[in-house]
mmCIF file of C-alpha atoms and ligand atoms in Angstrom:
data_model
loop_
_atom_site.group_PDB
_atom_site.id
_atom_site.type_symbol
_atom_site.label_atom_id
_atom_site.label_comp_id
_atom_site.label_asym_id
_atom_site.label_seq_id
_atom_site.Cartn_x
_atom_site.Cartn_y
_atom_site.Cartn_z
ATOM 1 C CA UNK A 1 169.685 127.753 128.284
ATOM 2 C CA UNK A 2 168.492 129.776 124.866
ATOM 3 C CA UNK A 3 165.064 130.159 123.367
ATOM 4 C CA UNK A 4 164.066 131.968 120.019
ATOM 5 C CA UNK A 5 160.864 131.429 117.869
ATOM 6 C CA UNK A 6 162.080 131.790 114.710
ATOM 7 C CA UNK A 7 161.646 128.184 113.261
ATOM 8 C CA UNK A 8 165.088 127.009 111.665
ATOM 9 C CA UNK A 9 164.892 126.162 107.776
ATOM 10 C CA UNK A 10 166.200 122.729 107.655
ATOM 11 C CA UNK A 11 164.974 120.160 105.586
ATOM 12 C CA UNK A 12 164.239 117.278 107.774
ATOM 13 C CA UNK A 13 163.962 115.147 105.037
ATOM 14 C CA UNK A 14 167.445 114.872 104.168
ATOM 15 C CA UNK A 15 169.479 112.078 106.472
ATOM 16 C CA UNK A 16 172.891 114.614 105.987
ATOM 17 C CA UNK A 17 171.144 117.369 107.798
ATOM 18 C CA UNK A 18 169.798 115.028 110.357
ATOM 19 C CA UNK A 19 172.872 113.742 111.204
ATOM 20 C CA UNK A 20 174.526 116.657 111.396
ATOM 21 C CA UNK A 21 171.973 118.480 113.726
ATOM 22 C CA UNK A 22 172.240 114.951 116.398
ATOM 23 C CA UNK A 23 176.185 116.202 115.882
ATOM 24 C CA UNK A 24 175.852 119.188 117.252
ATOM 25 C CA UNK A 25 173.466 118.458 119.949
ATOM 26 C CA UNK A 26 176.318 115.815 121.003
ATOM 27 C CA UNK A 27 178.753 118.474 121.113
ATOM 28 C CA UNK A 28 176.382 120.688 123.205
ATOM 29 C CA UNK A 29 175.974 117.886 125.188
ATOM 30 C CA UNK A 30 179.591 117.395 126.046
ATOM 31 C CA UNK A 31 180.496 120.978 126.141
ATOM 32 C CA UNK A 32 177.493 121.305 128.651
ATOM 33 C CA UNK A 33 178.330 118.126 131.019
ATOM 34 C CA UNK A 34 181.629 120.278 131.732
ATOM 35 C CA UNK A 35 180.254 122.286 134.381
ATOM 36 C CA UNK A 36 177.739 119.727 136.162
ATOM 37 C CA UNK A 37 178.679 117.160 138.808
ATOM 38 C CA UNK A 38 177.683 113.503 139.437
ATOM 39 C CA UNK A 39 175.367 112.376 141.757
ATOM 40 C CA UNK A 40 176.784 110.900 145.485
ATOM 41 C CA UNK A 41 174.582 111.251 147.150
ATOM 42 C CA UNK A 42 174.769 107.029 146.838
ATOM 43 C CA UNK A 43 178.261 106.598 147.029
ATOM 44 C CA UNK A 44 178.430 103.752 144.002
ATOM 45 C CA UNK A 45 177.187 106.548 141.884
ATOM 46 C CA UNK A 46 180.372 109.022 142.909
ATOM 47 C CA UNK A 47 182.634 106.565 140.655
ATOM 48 C CA UNK A 48 180.968 107.683 137.449
ATOM 49 C CA UNK A 49 183.137 109.446 134.833
ATOM 50 C CA UNK A 50 181.365 113.281 134.295
ATOM 51 C CA UNK A 51 182.884 113.493 130.883
ATOM 52 C CA UNK A 52 181.179 110.777 129.446
ATOM 53 C CA UNK A 53 178.328 111.696 126.848
ATOM 54 C CA UNK A 54 176.406 109.733 124.311
ATOM 55 C CA UNK A 55 172.992 110.374 122.303
ATOM 56 C CA UNK A 56 170.977 107.802 120.224
ATOM 57 C CA UNK A 57 167.681 108.344 117.996
ATOM 58 C CA UNK A 58 165.587 105.628 116.901
ATOM 59 C CA UNK A 59 163.252 106.841 114.664
ATOM 60 C CA UNK A 60 159.503 104.992 113.997
ATOM 61 C CA UNK A 61 160.721 104.964 110.445
ATOM 62 C CA UNK A 62 163.334 102.567 111.464
ATOM 63 C CA UNK A 63 166.397 105.065 111.362
ATOM 64 C CA UNK A 64 168.935 105.226 114.262
ATOM 65 C CA UNK A 65 171.328 107.773 115.488
ATOM 66 C CA UNK A 66 174.234 107.086 117.934
ATOM 67 C CA UNK A 67 176.844 108.936 119.021
ATOM 68 C CA UNK A 68 179.466 109.038 121.733
ATOM 69 C CA UNK A 69 178.715 106.723 124.850
ATOM 70 C CA UNK A 70 175.577 104.787 123.449
ATOM 71 C CA UNK A 71 176.487 101.515 124.873
ATOM 72 C CA UNK A 72 178.086 101.499 128.126
ATOM 73 C CA UNK A 73 175.692 100.703 131.079
ATOM 74 C CA UNK A 74 174.725 102.940 133.834
ATOM 75 C CA UNK A 75 171.730 102.782 136.301
ATOM 76 C CA UNK A 76 168.326 103.583 135.268
ATOM 77 C CA UNK A 77 167.843 105.163 138.360
ATOM 78 C CA UNK A 78 164.196 107.034 138.230
ATOM 79 C CA UNK A 79 163.758 106.430 134.848
ATOM 80 C CA UNK A 80 162.517 102.810 136.027
ATOM 81 C CA UNK A 81 159.709 105.023 137.935
ATOM 82 C CA UNK A 82 158.138 105.322 133.916
ATOM 83 C CA UNK A 83 158.144 101.329 133.647
ATOM 84 C CA UNK A 84 156.943 100.700 137.329
ATOM 85 C CA UNK A 85 153.674 102.527 136.478
ATOM 86 C CA UNK A 86 153.530 101.098 133.170
ATOM 87 C CA UNK A 87 152.852 97.658 135.130
ATOM 88 C CA UNK A 88 150.661 99.292 137.548
ATOM 89 C CA UNK A 89 148.930 100.465 134.690
ATOM 90 C CA UNK A 90 149.012 96.957 132.937
ATOM 91 C CA UNK A 91 148.269 94.816 136.200
ATOM 92 C CA UNK A 92 146.215 96.927 138.167
ATOM 93 C CA UNK A 93 144.419 99.191 135.983
ATOM 94 C CA UNK A 94 143.940 103.342 135.796
ATOM 95 C CA UNK A 95 141.345 103.381 138.673
ATOM 96 C CA UNK A 96 143.239 101.051 141.301
ATOM 97 C CA UNK A 97 146.790 103.002 140.366
ATOM 98 C CA UNK A 98 145.489 106.405 140.599
ATOM 99 C CA UNK A 99 143.249 105.542 143.679
ATOM 100 C CA UNK A 100 146.853 105.258 145.706
ATOM 101 C CA UNK A 101 148.581 108.265 144.319
ATOM 102 C CA UNK A 102 147.650 111.558 142.987
ATOM 103 C CA UNK A 103 148.372 112.965 139.388
ATOM 104 C CA UNK A 104 149.859 116.396 139.977
ATOM 105 C CA UNK A 105 153.472 117.903 139.806
ATOM 106 C CA UNK A 106 154.703 118.622 143.194
ATOM 107 C CA UNK A 107 157.266 121.474 142.360
ATOM 108 C CA UNK A 108 159.482 119.816 145.255
ATOM 109 C CA UNK A 109 162.513 118.161 145.006
ATOM 110 C CA UNK A 110 161.983 114.163 143.874
ATOM 111 C CA UNK A 111 162.930 112.380 147.229
ATOM 112 C CA UNK A 112 161.225 115.579 149.432
ATOM 113 C CA UNK A 113 158.855 114.551 152.241
ATOM 114 C CA UNK A 114 157.552 117.598 152.894
ATOM 115 C CA UNK A 115 154.139 117.453 151.166
ATOM 116 C CA UNK A 116 153.233 114.168 151.853
ATOM 117 C CA UNK A 117 153.761 115.224 155.454
ATOM 118 C CA UNK A 118 151.991 118.514 155.247
ATOM 119 C CA UNK A 119 149.953 118.584 152.579
ATOM 120 C CA UNK A 120 148.328 115.180 151.734
ATOM 121 C CA UNK A 121 148.145 111.612 152.609
ATOM 122 C CA UNK A 122 148.602 110.500 149.143
ATOM 123 C CA UNK A 123 152.014 110.905 147.183
ATOM 124 C CA UNK A 124 151.592 113.562 144.440
ATOM 125 C CA UNK A 125 152.709 111.679 141.546
ATOM 126 C CA UNK A 126 153.816 108.195 140.302
ATOM 127 C CA UNK A 127 157.332 110.042 139.199
ATOM 128 C CA UNK A 128 158.803 111.423 142.383
ATOM 129 C CA UNK A 129 160.021 108.996 145.189
ATOM 130 C CA UNK A 130 157.561 109.184 147.222
ATOM 131 C CA UNK A 131 154.902 108.185 144.792
ATOM 132 C CA UNK A 132 156.828 105.332 142.984
ATOM 133 C CA UNK A 133 157.181 104.174 146.591
ATOM 134 C CA UNK A 134 153.533 103.903 146.879
ATOM 135 C CA UNK A 135 153.163 102.619 143.388
ATOM 136 C CA UNK A 136 155.869 99.497 144.283
ATOM 137 C CA UNK A 137 154.052 98.889 147.202
ATOM 138 C CA UNK A 138 150.661 97.766 144.851
ATOM 139 C CA UNK A 139 153.486 96.096 142.332
ATOM 140 C CA UNK A 140 154.856 93.572 145.345
ATOM 141 C CA UNK A 141 151.308 92.474 145.445
ATOM 142 C CA UNK A 142 150.912 91.411 142.261
ATOM 143 C CA UNK A 143 154.259 91.191 140.549
ATOM 144 C CA UNK A 144 158.128 89.711 141.277
ATOM 145 C CA UNK A 145 161.172 91.713 140.837
ATOM 146 C CA UNK A 146 162.121 88.938 137.860
ATOM 147 C CA UNK A 147 158.518 89.468 136.383
ATOM 148 C CA UNK A 148 159.363 93.358 136.535
ATOM 149 C CA UNK A 149 162.620 92.956 135.604
ATOM 150 C CA UNK A 150 161.180 90.997 132.434
ATOM 151 C CA UNK A 151 158.576 93.910 131.570
ATOM 152 C CA UNK A 152 161.626 96.412 131.855
ATOM 153 C CA UNK A 153 163.204 94.670 129.301
ATOM 154 C CA UNK A 154 160.742 94.177 126.693
ATOM 155 C CA UNK A 155 160.020 97.934 127.009
ATOM 156 C CA UNK A 156 163.648 98.970 126.353
ATOM 157 C CA UNK A 157 163.550 95.729 124.013
ATOM 158 C CA UNK A 158 166.921 94.864 125.257
ATOM 159 C CA UNK A 159 167.429 91.735 126.723
ATOM 160 C CA UNK A 160 170.883 92.703 128.027
ATOM 161 C CA UNK A 161 169.082 94.472 131.177
ATOM 162 C CA UNK A 162 170.523 93.257 134.115
ATOM 163 C CA UNK A 163 170.898 93.756 138.431
ATOM 164 C CA UNK A 164 173.563 96.348 138.897
ATOM 165 C CA UNK A 165 174.806 94.710 142.384
ATOM 166 C CA UNK A 166 176.710 97.111 143.497
ATOM 167 C CA UNK A 167 174.632 99.920 143.001
ATOM 168 C CA UNK A 168 171.657 98.288 144.367
ATOM 169 C CA UNK A 169 173.973 97.319 147.827
ATOM 170 C CA UNK A 170 174.917 101.040 147.910
ATOM 171 C CA UNK A 171 171.238 102.108 147.726
ATOM 172 C CA UNK A 172 169.874 99.517 150.132
ATOM 173 C CA UNK A 173 172.558 100.591 152.344
ATOM 174 C CA UNK A 174 172.109 104.456 152.449
ATOM 175 C CA UNK A 175 168.624 104.836 151.329
ATOM 176 C CA UNK A 176 167.534 106.621 154.455
ATOM 177 C CA UNK A 177 165.348 108.834 152.581
ATOM 178 C CA UNK A 178 163.520 106.424 150.525
ATOM 179 C CA UNK A 179 163.277 104.434 153.857
ATOM 180 C CA UNK A 180 161.295 107.538 155.901
ATOM 181 C CA UNK A 181 159.004 107.849 152.674
ATOM 182 C CA UNK A 182 158.120 104.147 152.848
ATOM 183 C CA UNK A 183 157.351 104.493 156.593
ATOM 184 C CA UNK A 184 155.454 107.484 156.567
ATOM 185 C CA UNK A 185 152.981 105.948 153.811
ATOM 186 C CA UNK A 186 152.688 103.246 156.388
ATOM 187 C CA UNK A 187 152.195 105.697 159.186
ATOM 188 C CA UNK A 188 149.445 107.043 157.059
ATOM 189 C CA UNK A 189 148.038 103.985 156.466
ATOM 190 C CA UNK A 190 148.139 104.266 153.099
ATOM 191 C CA UNK A 191 151.038 102.062 151.717
ATOM 192 C CA UNK A 192 149.771 98.820 149.750
ATOM 193 C CA UNK A 193 152.713 96.656 150.236
ATOM 194 C CA UNK A 194 154.719 95.553 153.251
ATOM 195 C CA UNK A 195 157.253 98.109 153.648
ATOM 196 C CA UNK A 196 160.702 96.518 153.208
ATOM 197 C CA UNK A 197 160.011 94.549 150.541
ATOM 198 C CA UNK A 198 158.359 97.363 148.520
ATOM 199 C CA UNK A 199 161.902 99.277 148.859
ATOM 200 C CA UNK A 200 163.882 96.288 148.155
ATOM 201 C CA UNK A 201 162.016 96.414 144.963
ATOM 202 C CA UNK A 202 162.301 100.119 144.554
ATOM 203 C CA UNK A 203 166.297 99.981 145.017
ATOM 204 C CA UNK A 204 166.616 96.915 142.830
ATOM 205 C CA UNK A 205 164.419 98.696 140.025
ATOM 206 C CA UNK A 206 166.529 101.714 140.463
ATOM 207 C CA UNK A 207 169.594 100.071 139.911
ATOM 208 C CA UNK A 208 168.740 98.153 136.575
ATOM 209 C CA UNK A 209 171.836 98.594 133.776
ATOM 210 C CA UNK A 210 170.505 100.036 130.757
ATOM 211 C CA UNK A 211 172.776 101.878 127.894
ATOM 212 C CA UNK A 212 171.348 105.370 125.629
ATOM 213 C CA UNK A 213 170.342 102.628 123.161
ATOM 214 C CA UNK A 214 167.977 100.983 125.764
ATOM 215 C CA UNK A 215 166.081 104.687 127.019
ATOM 216 C CA UNK A 216 165.973 105.387 123.139
ATOM 217 C CA UNK A 217 164.009 101.737 122.805
ATOM 218 C CA UNK A 218 161.924 103.011 125.703
ATOM 219 C CA UNK A 219 161.151 105.937 124.075
ATOM 220 C CA UNK A 220 160.523 104.962 120.941
ATOM 221 C CA UNK A 221 158.026 102.197 122.230
ATOM 222 C CA UNK A 222 155.690 105.093 124.067
ATOM 223 C CA UNK A 223 155.843 106.894 120.773
ATOM 224 C CA UNK A 224 155.026 103.984 119.327
ATOM 225 C CA UNK A 225 151.751 103.964 121.316
ATOM 226 C CA UNK A 226 153.320 100.893 123.434
ATOM 227 C CA UNK A 227 153.660 98.740 120.404
ATOM 228 C CA UNK A 228 156.917 97.278 119.587
ATOM 229 C CA UNK A 229 157.815 98.633 116.281
ATOM 230 C CA UNK A 230 159.990 95.223 115.419
ATOM 231 C CA UNK A 231 157.545 92.614 116.355
ATOM 232 C CA UNK A 232 154.074 94.336 116.501
ATOM 233 C CA UNK A 233 153.876 93.003 120.063
ATOM 234 C CA UNK A 234 152.044 95.659 121.543
ATOM 235 C CA UNK A 235 152.955 96.032 125.316
ATOM 236 C CA UNK A 236 150.205 97.749 127.364
ATOM 237 C CA UNK A 237 146.902 99.386 126.180
ATOM 238 C CA UNK A 238 147.566 102.502 123.822
ATOM 239 C CA UNK A 239 145.436 104.819 126.270
ATOM 240 C CA UNK A 240 147.713 103.869 129.400
ATOM 241 C CA UNK A 241 150.598 105.410 126.629
ATOM 242 C CA UNK A 242 148.748 108.741 126.665
ATOM 243 C CA UNK A 243 148.823 108.817 130.588
ATOM 244 C CA UNK A 244 152.074 107.928 131.238
ATOM 245 C CA UNK A 245 153.639 110.391 128.717
ATOM 246 C CA UNK A 246 151.346 113.131 130.465
ATOM 247 C CA UNK A 247 153.064 112.198 133.467
ATOM 248 C CA UNK A 248 156.209 112.779 132.261
ATOM 249 C CA UNK A 249 156.054 115.848 130.593
ATOM 250 C CA UNK A 250 153.761 117.451 133.706
ATOM 251 C CA UNK A 251 156.417 115.771 136.481
ATOM 252 C CA UNK A 252 159.158 113.730 134.460
ATOM 253 C CA UNK A 253 161.930 116.095 135.272
ATOM 254 C CA UNK A 254 161.711 116.774 139.034
ATOM 255 C CA UNK A 255 161.446 120.565 139.831
ATOM 256 C CA UNK A 256 162.400 121.621 136.556
ATOM 257 C CA UNK A 257 159.844 120.178 134.623
ATOM 258 C CA UNK A 258 157.966 123.331 133.826
ATOM 259 C CA UNK A 259 161.052 125.037 132.549
ATOM 260 C CA UNK A 260 162.369 121.839 130.526
ATOM 261 C CA UNK A 261 158.368 121.273 129.243
ATOM 262 C CA UNK A 262 158.676 125.270 127.796
ATOM 263 C CA UNK A 263 162.727 124.752 126.537
ATOM 264 C CA UNK A 264 162.066 121.547 125.064
ATOM 265 C CA UNK A 265 158.924 120.460 125.440
ATOM 266 C CA UNK A 266 159.161 116.824 124.874
ATOM 267 C CA UNK A 267 157.257 113.982 127.526
ATOM 268 C CA UNK A 268 160.611 112.590 129.311
ATOM 269 C CA UNK A 269 162.194 111.303 132.135
ATOM 270 C CA UNK A 270 165.234 111.659 133.928
ATOM 271 C CA UNK A 271 167.602 109.682 136.616
ATOM 272 C CA UNK A 272 170.512 110.669 138.884
ATOM 273 C CA UNK A 273 172.486 108.081 137.024
ATOM 274 C CA UNK A 274 172.497 110.293 134.054
ATOM 275 C CA UNK A 275 170.317 109.080 131.828
ATOM 276 C CA UNK A 276 167.263 110.550 129.700
ATOM 277 C CA UNK A 277 164.663 108.895 127.795
ATOM 278 C CA UNK A 278 162.521 111.241 125.341
ATOM 279 C CA UNK A 279 159.425 110.352 123.862
ATOM 280 C CA UNK A 280 158.802 112.535 120.876
ATOM 281 C CA UNK A 281 155.730 112.086 118.198
ATOM 282 C CA UNK A 282 158.044 110.351 116.017
ATOM 283 C CA UNK A 283 161.338 108.713 117.678
ATOM 284 C CA UNK A 284 162.543 108.137 120.982
ATOM 285 C CA UNK A 285 165.692 109.372 122.456
ATOM 286 C CA UNK A 286 168.126 108.311 124.788
ATOM 287 C CA UNK A 287 170.693 110.380 126.404
ATOM 288 C CA UNK A 288 173.786 109.304 128.843
ATOM 289 C CA UNK A 289 175.699 111.826 130.843
ATOM 290 C CA UNK A 290 176.305 111.313 134.360
ATOM 291 C CA UNK A 291 177.657 114.977 134.873
ATOM 292 C CA UNK A 292 173.864 116.327 136.622
ATOM 293 C CA UNK A 293 172.813 119.877 137.191
ATOM 294 C CA UNK A 294 171.614 120.823 140.730
ATOM 295 C CA UNK A 295 167.805 119.582 140.425
ATOM 296 C CA UNK A 296 169.232 116.335 139.468
ATOM 297 C CA UNK A 297 168.949 116.039 135.763
ATOM 298 C CA UNK A 298 172.106 115.516 133.539
ATOM 299 C CA UNK A 299 173.007 118.837 132.209
ATOM 300 C CA UNK A 300 174.668 117.370 128.866
ATOM 301 C CA UNK A 301 171.555 115.650 128.224
ATOM 302 C CA UNK A 302 168.950 118.764 128.596
ATOM 303 C CA UNK A 303 171.498 120.803 126.325
ATOM 304 C CA UNK A 304 171.811 118.114 123.666
ATOM 305 C CA UNK A 305 167.668 117.726 123.749
ATOM 306 C CA UNK A 306 167.318 121.643 123.570
ATOM 307 C CA UNK A 307 169.152 121.345 120.525
ATOM 308 C CA UNK A 308 167.305 118.356 119.115
ATOM 309 C CA UNK A 309 163.840 119.496 119.912
ATOM 310 C CA UNK A 310 164.496 123.484 118.335
ATOM 311 C CA UNK A 311 166.140 122.097 115.257
ATOM 312 C CA UNK A 312 163.994 118.926 114.251
ATOM 313 C CA UNK A 313 161.265 120.671 115.745
ATOM 314 C CA UNK A 314 160.230 118.357 118.522
ATOM 315 C CA UNK A 315 158.339 120.512 120.835
ATOM 316 C CA UNK A 316 154.947 118.764 121.405
ATOM 317 C CA UNK A 317 153.326 122.464 120.886
ATOM 318 C CA UNK A 318 155.152 123.470 118.101
HETATM 319 N N1 LIG B 401 167.488 105.314 143.441
HETATM 320 C C1 LIG B 401 167.489 107.217 143.166
HETATM 321 C C2 LIG B 401 166.821 107.242 144.968
HETATM 322 O O1 LIG B 401 165.653 106.394 145.121
HETATM 323 C C3 LIG B 401 166.472 107.515 142.190
HETATM 324 C C4 LIG B 401 166.296 109.076 141.881
HETATM 325 C C5 LIG B 401 166.495 109.564 140.904
HETATM 326 O O2 LIG B 401 167.277 109.079 139.638
HETATM 327 O O3 LIG B 401 165.308 110.322 140.962
HETATM 328 O O4 LIG B 401 167.268 108.326 145.521
#
């Protein structure tokens, strides 16, 4: 972690300078990844290569910079929570969605049950497992998995996204904590769908195989107020994007969201598969680095995004 209030004097209109900054961000990511550890609580994720690292940037102006492992597929994991929330806002609306899940950072680990049992019947936000499972319980009443998959493909501008059966089976077999969450929600009478169907769709969405480029595209669409910059098609109402990006900023990086918000300052969402999507003012960024820190965030991804944010002045409060 480093921080300085000095504004670097860099000519960002110079293409070579932009490329140099991304090269440095990549090098920082590779270096940082050496001190991380791949997730192993889902057995299939333990097979990832901790040395993999890639970064992809896509700007509204149409520029793409991609370095390292940006085409290698990995499971989207918690980044699917962004897509599920977008679908819920689109198909059920703001009022209905947030009648069943709150908008508050929890400050707890992503899979915690603590506050759900002791503080509030409703999950704190859609970016933690309890909240995402609750959102999924609503979605099971209006969308099939295939429809959600199509929505994910459109949001990531990537027709190549597919269900990773190995990860899905691995999660289904070992996801007892998520099973506990869904039944706790049911026991409180707040769950909106059938528990096993809800869990199944939740696991499937976590098991979609994406790459760093699809995440950069997702970031770009969020940056572009929900509009596909190539086709001009609006995927959801621009107002919903504000809600999604706000929740990514406050809750998207697990119980590291506060520190990340200060040091990087870009609405982002991470997943334990090693991906991070970031939606800055003029660009989407996708990083892939399966070596994680203790909070479950990609350690290389955070290092790269810190560098990028500082040198390209991407902090939204700069
Ligand atoms: N499928 C994972 C779980 O529910 C997602 C966790 C994550 O990426 O934060 O445990």
